[in-house]
Amino acid sequence: MPDYHDDLRLAHVLADAADAATMDRFKALDLKVETKPDMTPVSEADKAAEELIRGHLHRARPRDAILGEEYGVEGTGPRRWVIDPIDGTKNYVRGVPVWATLISLMEAGDEGFRPVVGVVSAPALNRRWWAAKGAGAYTGRSLTSATRMQVSKVGRIADASFAFSSLSGWEEQGRLDGLLDLTRACWRTRGYGDFWPYMMVAEGSVDLCAEPELSLWDMAAPAIVVQEAGGRYTSLDGEDGPGGGNAAASNGLLHDELLGYLNQHY
């Protein structure tokens, strides 16, 4: 199996640079925010962080392609870095500390592009999570100061903690009844949103989470972290990995039931 340690170390360097840039503008009174064509916000910090990461990658990995939320795809080839400079921009612009920079390396294989490295860095929470293919998932302050993560062993929906982002997207897809049935069946339900519930699944503090509509840059890094922690990360149709346009993540033991609820009225 290939060793991705150098790529993972680079991803941490990229996250360090992004953290410094995003924290510098977090809660700034003069932060500039625009509305994109899809009616979602983008701040000057989103753009600056992605530009910074791209600049580092151009120097360190000039042959690799880059896909970022703000500036699209650049380059071709079997290796592609996927960047979400600020996942949780709405939180960021309102001063809520739940946001993160997501950095992933994807490699082409027989089943298309799959993430092989992922870093999720949430500096306002003072938290970071990461994983590399075949090397496990970790959380901590650095590569040398880390704790290995493992998903929970909860085996019944009635004992499970479920996290979701909002209700509107589920309703638009005709999946709201299934979602509500799931919330009634679970022990606990919380609307954490964005990257955070996937990291809690990897840590074992949440057992299930799902979102009805996502982009690749939202999912690539969280997907490998969940998988390397022993969990499952699929689309709502059950396709493994982050390529399906939506996501369901679990400790694995409850995954089929999770998908069953979310698809029962669909």
CSV table of C-alpha atoms in Angstrom, one decimal:
chain,number,residue,atom,x,y,z
A,1,MET,CA,0.0,0.0,0.0
A,2,PRO,CA,1.4,3.5,-0.9
A,3,ASP,CA,2.7,5.6,2.0
A,4,TYR,CA,0.9,9.0,2.1
A,5,HIS,CA,2.9,10.4,5.1
A,6,ASP,CA,4.5,13.2,3.1
A,7,ASP,CA,1.2,14.2,1.6
A,8,LEU,CA,-0.4,14.2,5.0
A,9,ARG,CA,2.4,16.3,6.4
A,10,LEU,CA,2.0,18.7,3.5
A,11,ALA,CA,-1.8,18.9,4.2
A,12,HIS,CA,-1.0,19.9,7.8
A,13,VAL,CA,1.3,22.6,6.6
A,14,LEU,CA,-1.5,23.9,4.3
A,15,ALA,CA,-4.0,23.8,7.2
A,16,ASP,CA,-1.6,25.7,9.4
A,17,ALA,CA,-1.3,28.5,6.8
A,18,ALA,CA,-5.1,28.5,6.2
A,19,ASP,CA,-5.8,28.6,10.0
A,20,ALA,CA,-3.6,31.7,10.4
A,21,ALA,CA,-5.3,33.5,7.6
A,22,THR,CA,-8.9,32.6,8.6
A,23,MET,CA,-8.5,33.3,12.3
A,24,ASP,CA,-6.9,36.7,11.4
A,25,ARG,CA,-10.2,37.8,9.8
A,26,PHE,CA,-12.7,35.9,12.1
A,27,LYS,CA,-15.0,38.4,13.7
A,28,ALA,CA,-13.4,41.3,11.9
A,29,LEU,CA,-15.8,44.2,11.7
A,30,ASP,CA,-14.7,45.1,8.2
A,31,LEU,CA,-15.0,41.5,6.8
A,32,LYS,CA,-16.3,41.7,3.2
A,33,VAL,CA,-19.0,39.2,2.3
A,34,GLU,CA,-20.6,38.6,-1.1
A,35,THR,CA,-23.4,36.4,-2.4
A,36,LYS,CA,-22.5,33.8,-5.0
A,37,PRO,CA,-24.8,32.9,-7.9
A,38,ASP,CA,-26.2,29.9,-5.9
A,39,MET,CA,-27.2,32.5,-3.2
A,40,THR,CA,-24.6,31.2,-0.7
A,41,PRO,CA,-22.2,33.6,1.0
A,42,VAL,CA,-18.5,33.9,0.3
A,43,SER,CA,-16.2,36.1,2.4
A,44,GLU,CA,-12.8,37.6,1.5
A,45,ALA,CA,-11.4,35.0,4.0
A,46,ASP,CA,-12.7,32.1,1.9
A,47,LYS,CA,-11.0,33.4,-1.2
A,48,ALA,CA,-7.7,34.3,0.6
A,49,ALA,CA,-7.4,30.9,2.2
A,50,GLU,CA,-8.0,29.1,-1.0
A,51,GLU,CA,-5.5,31.3,-2.8
A,52,LEU,CA,-3.0,30.6,-0.1
A,53,ILE,CA,-3.4,26.9,-0.3
A,54,ARG,CA,-3.2,26.9,-4.1
A,55,GLY,CA,0.0,28.9,-3.9
A,56,HIS,CA,1.6,26.3,-1.6
A,57,LEU,CA,0.5,23.4,-3.8
A,58,HIS,CA,1.8,25.0,-6.9
A,59,ARG,CA,5.3,25.1,-5.3
A,60,ALA,CA,5.1,21.7,-3.4
A,61,ARG,CA,3.1,19.6,-5.9
A,62,PRO,CA,3.2,21.3,-9.3
A,63,ARG,CA,2.1,18.2,-11.1
A,64,ASP,CA,-1.1,17.7,-9.1
A,65,ALA,CA,-4.5,19.0,-10.0
A,66,ILE,CA,-6.5,21.2,-7.7
A,67,LEU,CA,-10.2,21.5,-7.2
A,68,GLY,CA,-11.5,24.3,-4.8
A,69,GLU,CA,-14.9,25.7,-4.0
A,70,GLU,CA,-14.0,29.2,-4.9
A,71,TYR,CA,-11.8,28.9,-8.0
A,72,GLY,CA,-12.8,25.6,-9.6
A,73,VAL,CA,-10.5,23.0,-11.1
A,74,GLU,CA,-7.0,23.5,-12.3
A,75,GLY,CA,-4.8,20.9,-13.9
A,76,THR,CA,-5.3,17.2,-14.8
A,77,GLY,CA,-3.8,13.9,-13.7
A,78,PRO,CA,-4.3,11.0,-11.3
A,79,ARG,CA,-3.8,13.1,-8.2
A,80,ARG,CA,-6.2,15.9,-7.2
A,81,TRP,CA,-6.2,18.1,-4.1
A,82,VAL,CA,-9.7,19.1,-3.1
A,83,ILE,CA,-10.2,22.2,-0.9
A,84,ASP,CA,-13.0,23.9,0.9
A,85,PRO,CA,-11.3,26.9,2.4
A,86,ILE,CA,-14.1,27.6,4.9
A,87,ASP,CA,-16.7,24.9,5.4
A,88,GLY,CA,-19.4,26.7,7.4
A,89,THR,CA,-19.1,30.2,5.9
A,90,LYS,CA,-22.5,31.2,7.3
A,91,ASN,CA,-21.2,30.4,10.8
A,92,TYR,CA,-17.9,32.2,10.0
A,93,VAL,CA,-19.5,35.4,8.9
A,94,ARG,CA,-21.9,35.5,12.0
A,95,GLY,CA,-19.1,34.8,14.5
A,96,VAL,CA,-20.1,31.2,15.3
A,97,PRO,CA,-16.8,29.2,15.8
A,98,VAL,CA,-18.1,26.0,14.1
A,99,TRP,CA,-16.2,26.2,10.7
A,100,ALA,CA,-13.2,24.5,9.3
A,101,THR,CA,-10.8,24.3,6.4
A,102,LEU,CA,-11.1,20.9,4.5
A,103,ILE,CA,-8.1,19.6,2.6
A,104,SER,CA,-8.1,16.3,0.8
A,105,LEU,CA,-5.9,14.5,-1.7
A,106,MET,CA,-7.8,12.2,-4.1
A,107,GLU,CA,-6.2,9.6,-6.4
A,108,ALA,CA,-7.6,8.0,-9.5
A,109,GLY,CA,-8.2,4.2,-9.4
A,110,ASP,CA,-10.4,1.5,-10.8
A,111,GLU,CA,-13.5,3.0,-9.2
A,112,GLY,CA,-12.7,6.7,-10.0
A,113,PHE,CA,-11.2,9.3,-7.7
A,114,ARG,CA,-11.1,8.3,-4.0
A,115,PRO,CA,-9.7,10.3,-1.1
A,116,VAL,CA,-6.4,9.0,0.3
A,117,VAL,CA,-5.6,11.9,2.7
A,118,GLY,CA,-7.9,14.2,4.6
A,119,VAL,CA,-7.4,17.1,7.1
A,120,VAL,CA,-10.2,18.9,8.8
A,121,SER,CA,-9.0,21.9,10.8
A,122,ALA,CA,-11.3,24.0,13.0
A,123,PRO,CA,-9.0,26.7,14.5
A,124,ALA,CA,-11.8,28.6,16.3
A,125,LEU,CA,-12.6,25.3,18.1
A,126,ASN,CA,-8.9,24.6,18.6
A,127,ARG,CA,-9.5,21.2,17.0
A,128,ARG,CA,-8.0,19.2,14.1
A,129,TRP,CA,-8.8,15.8,12.7
A,130,TRP,CA,-7.0,13.8,9.9
A,131,ALA,CA,-6.5,10.5,8.2
A,132,ALA,CA,-4.5,8.8,5.5
A,133,LYS,CA,-5.5,5.6,3.6
A,134,GLY,CA,-4.5,2.5,5.6
A,135,ALA,CA,-3.0,4.6,8.4
A,136,GLY,CA,-6.0,5.3,10.7
A,137,ALA,CA,-7.8,8.5,11.8
A,138,TYR,CA,-6.4,10.9,14.4
A,139,THR,CA,-7.2,14.0,16.3
A,140,GLY,CA,-4.9,16.3,18.1
A,141,ARG,CA,-2.7,19.4,17.8
A,142,SER,CA,-0.1,17.9,15.5
A,143,LEU,CA,1.1,14.7,13.8
A,144,THR,CA,3.3,14.0,16.8
A,145,SER,CA,0.7,14.9,19.4
A,146,ALA,CA,-2.4,12.9,18.4
A,147,THR,CA,-5.0,10.4,19.6
A,148,ARG,CA,-6.3,7.7,17.3
A,149,MET,CA,-10.1,7.8,16.7
A,150,GLN,CA,-12.5,4.9,16.6
A,151,VAL,CA,-16.3,5.0,15.8
A,152,SER,CA,-18.8,3.9,18.4
A,153,LYS,CA,-20.0,0.3,18.9
A,154,VAL,CA,-23.7,1.4,19.4
A,155,GLY,CA,-25.7,-1.3,17.7
A,156,ARG,CA,-29.3,-0.2,18.0
A,157,ILE,CA,-31.1,2.8,16.5
A,158,ALA,CA,-32.9,3.3,19.8
A,159,ASP,CA,-29.6,3.9,21.5
A,160,ALA,CA,-28.1,6.1,18.8
A,161,SER,CA,-27.2,9.8,18.6
A,162,PHE,CA,-28.1,11.3,15.2
A,163,ALA,CA,-26.9,14.6,13.8
A,164,PHE,CA,-28.2,16.5,10.8
A,165,SER,CA,-27.9,20.0,9.4
A,166,SER,CA,-31.3,21.4,8.6
A,167,LEU,CA,-34.8,20.3,7.5
A,168,SER,CA,-35.3,22.3,4.3
A,169,GLY,CA,-33.1,20.2,2.0
A,170,TRP,CA,-34.8,16.9,3.1
A,171,GLU,CA,-38.2,18.4,2.5
A,172,GLU,CA,-37.2,19.5,-1.0
A,173,GLN,CA,-36.1,15.9,-1.8
A,174,GLY,CA,-39.2,14.3,-0.4
A,175,ARG,CA,-37.2,12.6,2.3
A,176,LEU,CA,-38.5,14.7,5.3
A,177,ASP,CA,-40.9,12.0,6.6
A,178,GLY,CA,-38.1,9.4,6.7
A,179,LEU,CA,-35.8,11.9,8.4
A,180,LEU,CA,-38.5,12.7,11.1
A,181,ASP,CA,-39.2,9.0,11.6
A,182,LEU,CA,-35.5,8.4,12.2
A,183,THR,CA,-35.3,11.3,14.7
A,184,ARG,CA,-38.2,9.7,16.6
A,185,ALA,CA,-36.5,6.3,16.6
A,186,CYS,CA,-33.1,7.6,17.9
A,187,TRP,CA,-32.1,8.1,21.5
A,188,ARG,CA,-30.8,11.7,20.8
A,189,THR,CA,-30.9,14.1,17.8
A,190,ARG,CA,-28.9,17.3,17.4
A,191,GLY,CA,-28.5,19.7,14.5
A,192,TYR,CA,-24.8,20.3,14.6
A,193,GLY,CA,-24.3,20.8,10.8
A,194,ASP,CA,-21.4,21.1,8.4
A,195,PHE,CA,-18.1,19.1,9.0
A,196,TRP,CA,-18.6,18.7,12.8
A,197,PRO,CA,-21.0,15.7,13.0
A,198,TYR,CA,-18.8,13.6,10.7
A,199,MET,CA,-15.8,14.2,13.0
A,200,MET,CA,-18.0,13.2,16.0
A,201,VAL,CA,-19.0,10.0,14.2
A,202,ALA,CA,-15.2,9.3,13.7
A,203,GLU,CA,-14.6,10.1,17.4
A,204,GLY,CA,-17.5,7.9,18.5
A,205,SER,CA,-19.5,10.6,20.2
A,206,VAL,CA,-22.2,10.6,17.5
A,207,ASP,CA,-23.4,7.4,15.8
A,208,LEU,CA,-25.2,8.7,12.7
A,209,CYS,CA,-25.3,11.8,10.5
A,210,ALA,CA,-26.5,12.7,7.0
A,211,GLU,CA,-27.0,15.6,4.7
A,212,PRO,CA,-29.2,15.7,1.5
A,213,GLU,CA,-27.1,17.9,-0.7
A,214,LEU,CA,-23.4,18.5,-0.7
A,215,SER,CA,-20.4,19.2,-3.1
A,216,LEU,CA,-17.3,17.1,-3.4
A,217,TRP,CA,-15.2,19.6,-1.4
A,218,ASP,CA,-17.6,19.3,1.5
A,219,MET,CA,-17.2,15.5,1.6
A,220,ALA,CA,-13.7,14.4,0.5
A,221,ALA,CA,-11.8,15.1,3.7
A,222,PRO,CA,-14.6,14.0,6.1
A,223,ALA,CA,-15.2,10.8,4.1
A,224,ILE,CA,-11.7,9.4,4.6
A,225,VAL,CA,-11.6,10.4,8.3
A,226,VAL,CA,-14.8,8.5,9.0
A,227,GLN,CA,-13.7,5.5,6.9
A,228,GLU,CA,-10.3,5.3,8.6
A,229,ALA,CA,-11.9,5.5,12.0
A,230,GLY,CA,-13.8,2.3,11.1
A,231,GLY,CA,-17.1,3.9,10.0
A,232,ARG,CA,-19.0,4.0,6.7
A,233,TYR,CA,-19.4,7.1,4.5
A,234,THR,CA,-21.8,6.7,1.5
A,235,SER,CA,-24.3,8.6,-0.5
A,236,LEU,CA,-27.9,8.3,0.5
A,237,ASP,CA,-28.2,5.6,-2.3
A,238,GLY,CA,-25.5,3.6,-0.5
A,239,GLU,CA,-22.6,4.4,-2.9
A,240,ASP,CA,-19.3,4.3,-0.9
A,241,GLY,CA,-17.3,7.5,-0.8
A,242,PRO,CA,-17.9,11.2,-1.4
A,243,GLY,CA,-19.0,11.1,-5.0
A,244,GLY,CA,-22.8,11.0,-4.7
A,245,GLY,CA,-23.8,14.6,-4.1
A,246,ASN,CA,-25.1,13.8,-0.6
A,247,ALA,CA,-23.9,11.9,2.5
A,248,ALA,CA,-24.7,9.4,5.1
A,249,ALA,CA,-22.1,8.5,7.7
A,250,SER,CA,-22.3,6.1,10.6
A,251,ASN,CA,-20.4,3.7,12.8
A,252,GLY,CA,-21.1,1.0,10.2
A,253,LEU,CA,-23.3,-1.1,12.5
A,254,LEU,CA,-26.3,1.1,11.9
A,255,HIS,CA,-25.7,2.2,8.3
A,256,ASP,CA,-28.2,0.0,6.5
A,257,GLU,CA,-30.9,1.1,9.0
A,258,LEU,CA,-29.9,4.8,8.5
A,259,LEU,CA,-30.3,4.5,4.7
A,260,GLY,CA,-33.5,2.6,5.1
A,261,TYR,CA,-35.1,5.4,7.1
A,262,LEU,CA,-33.9,8.2,4.8
A,263,ASN,CA,-35.1,6.3,1.7
A,264,GLN,CA,-38.4,4.8,3.0
A,265,HIS,CA,-40.7,7.5,1.5
A,266,TYR,CA,-38.5,8.5,-1.3
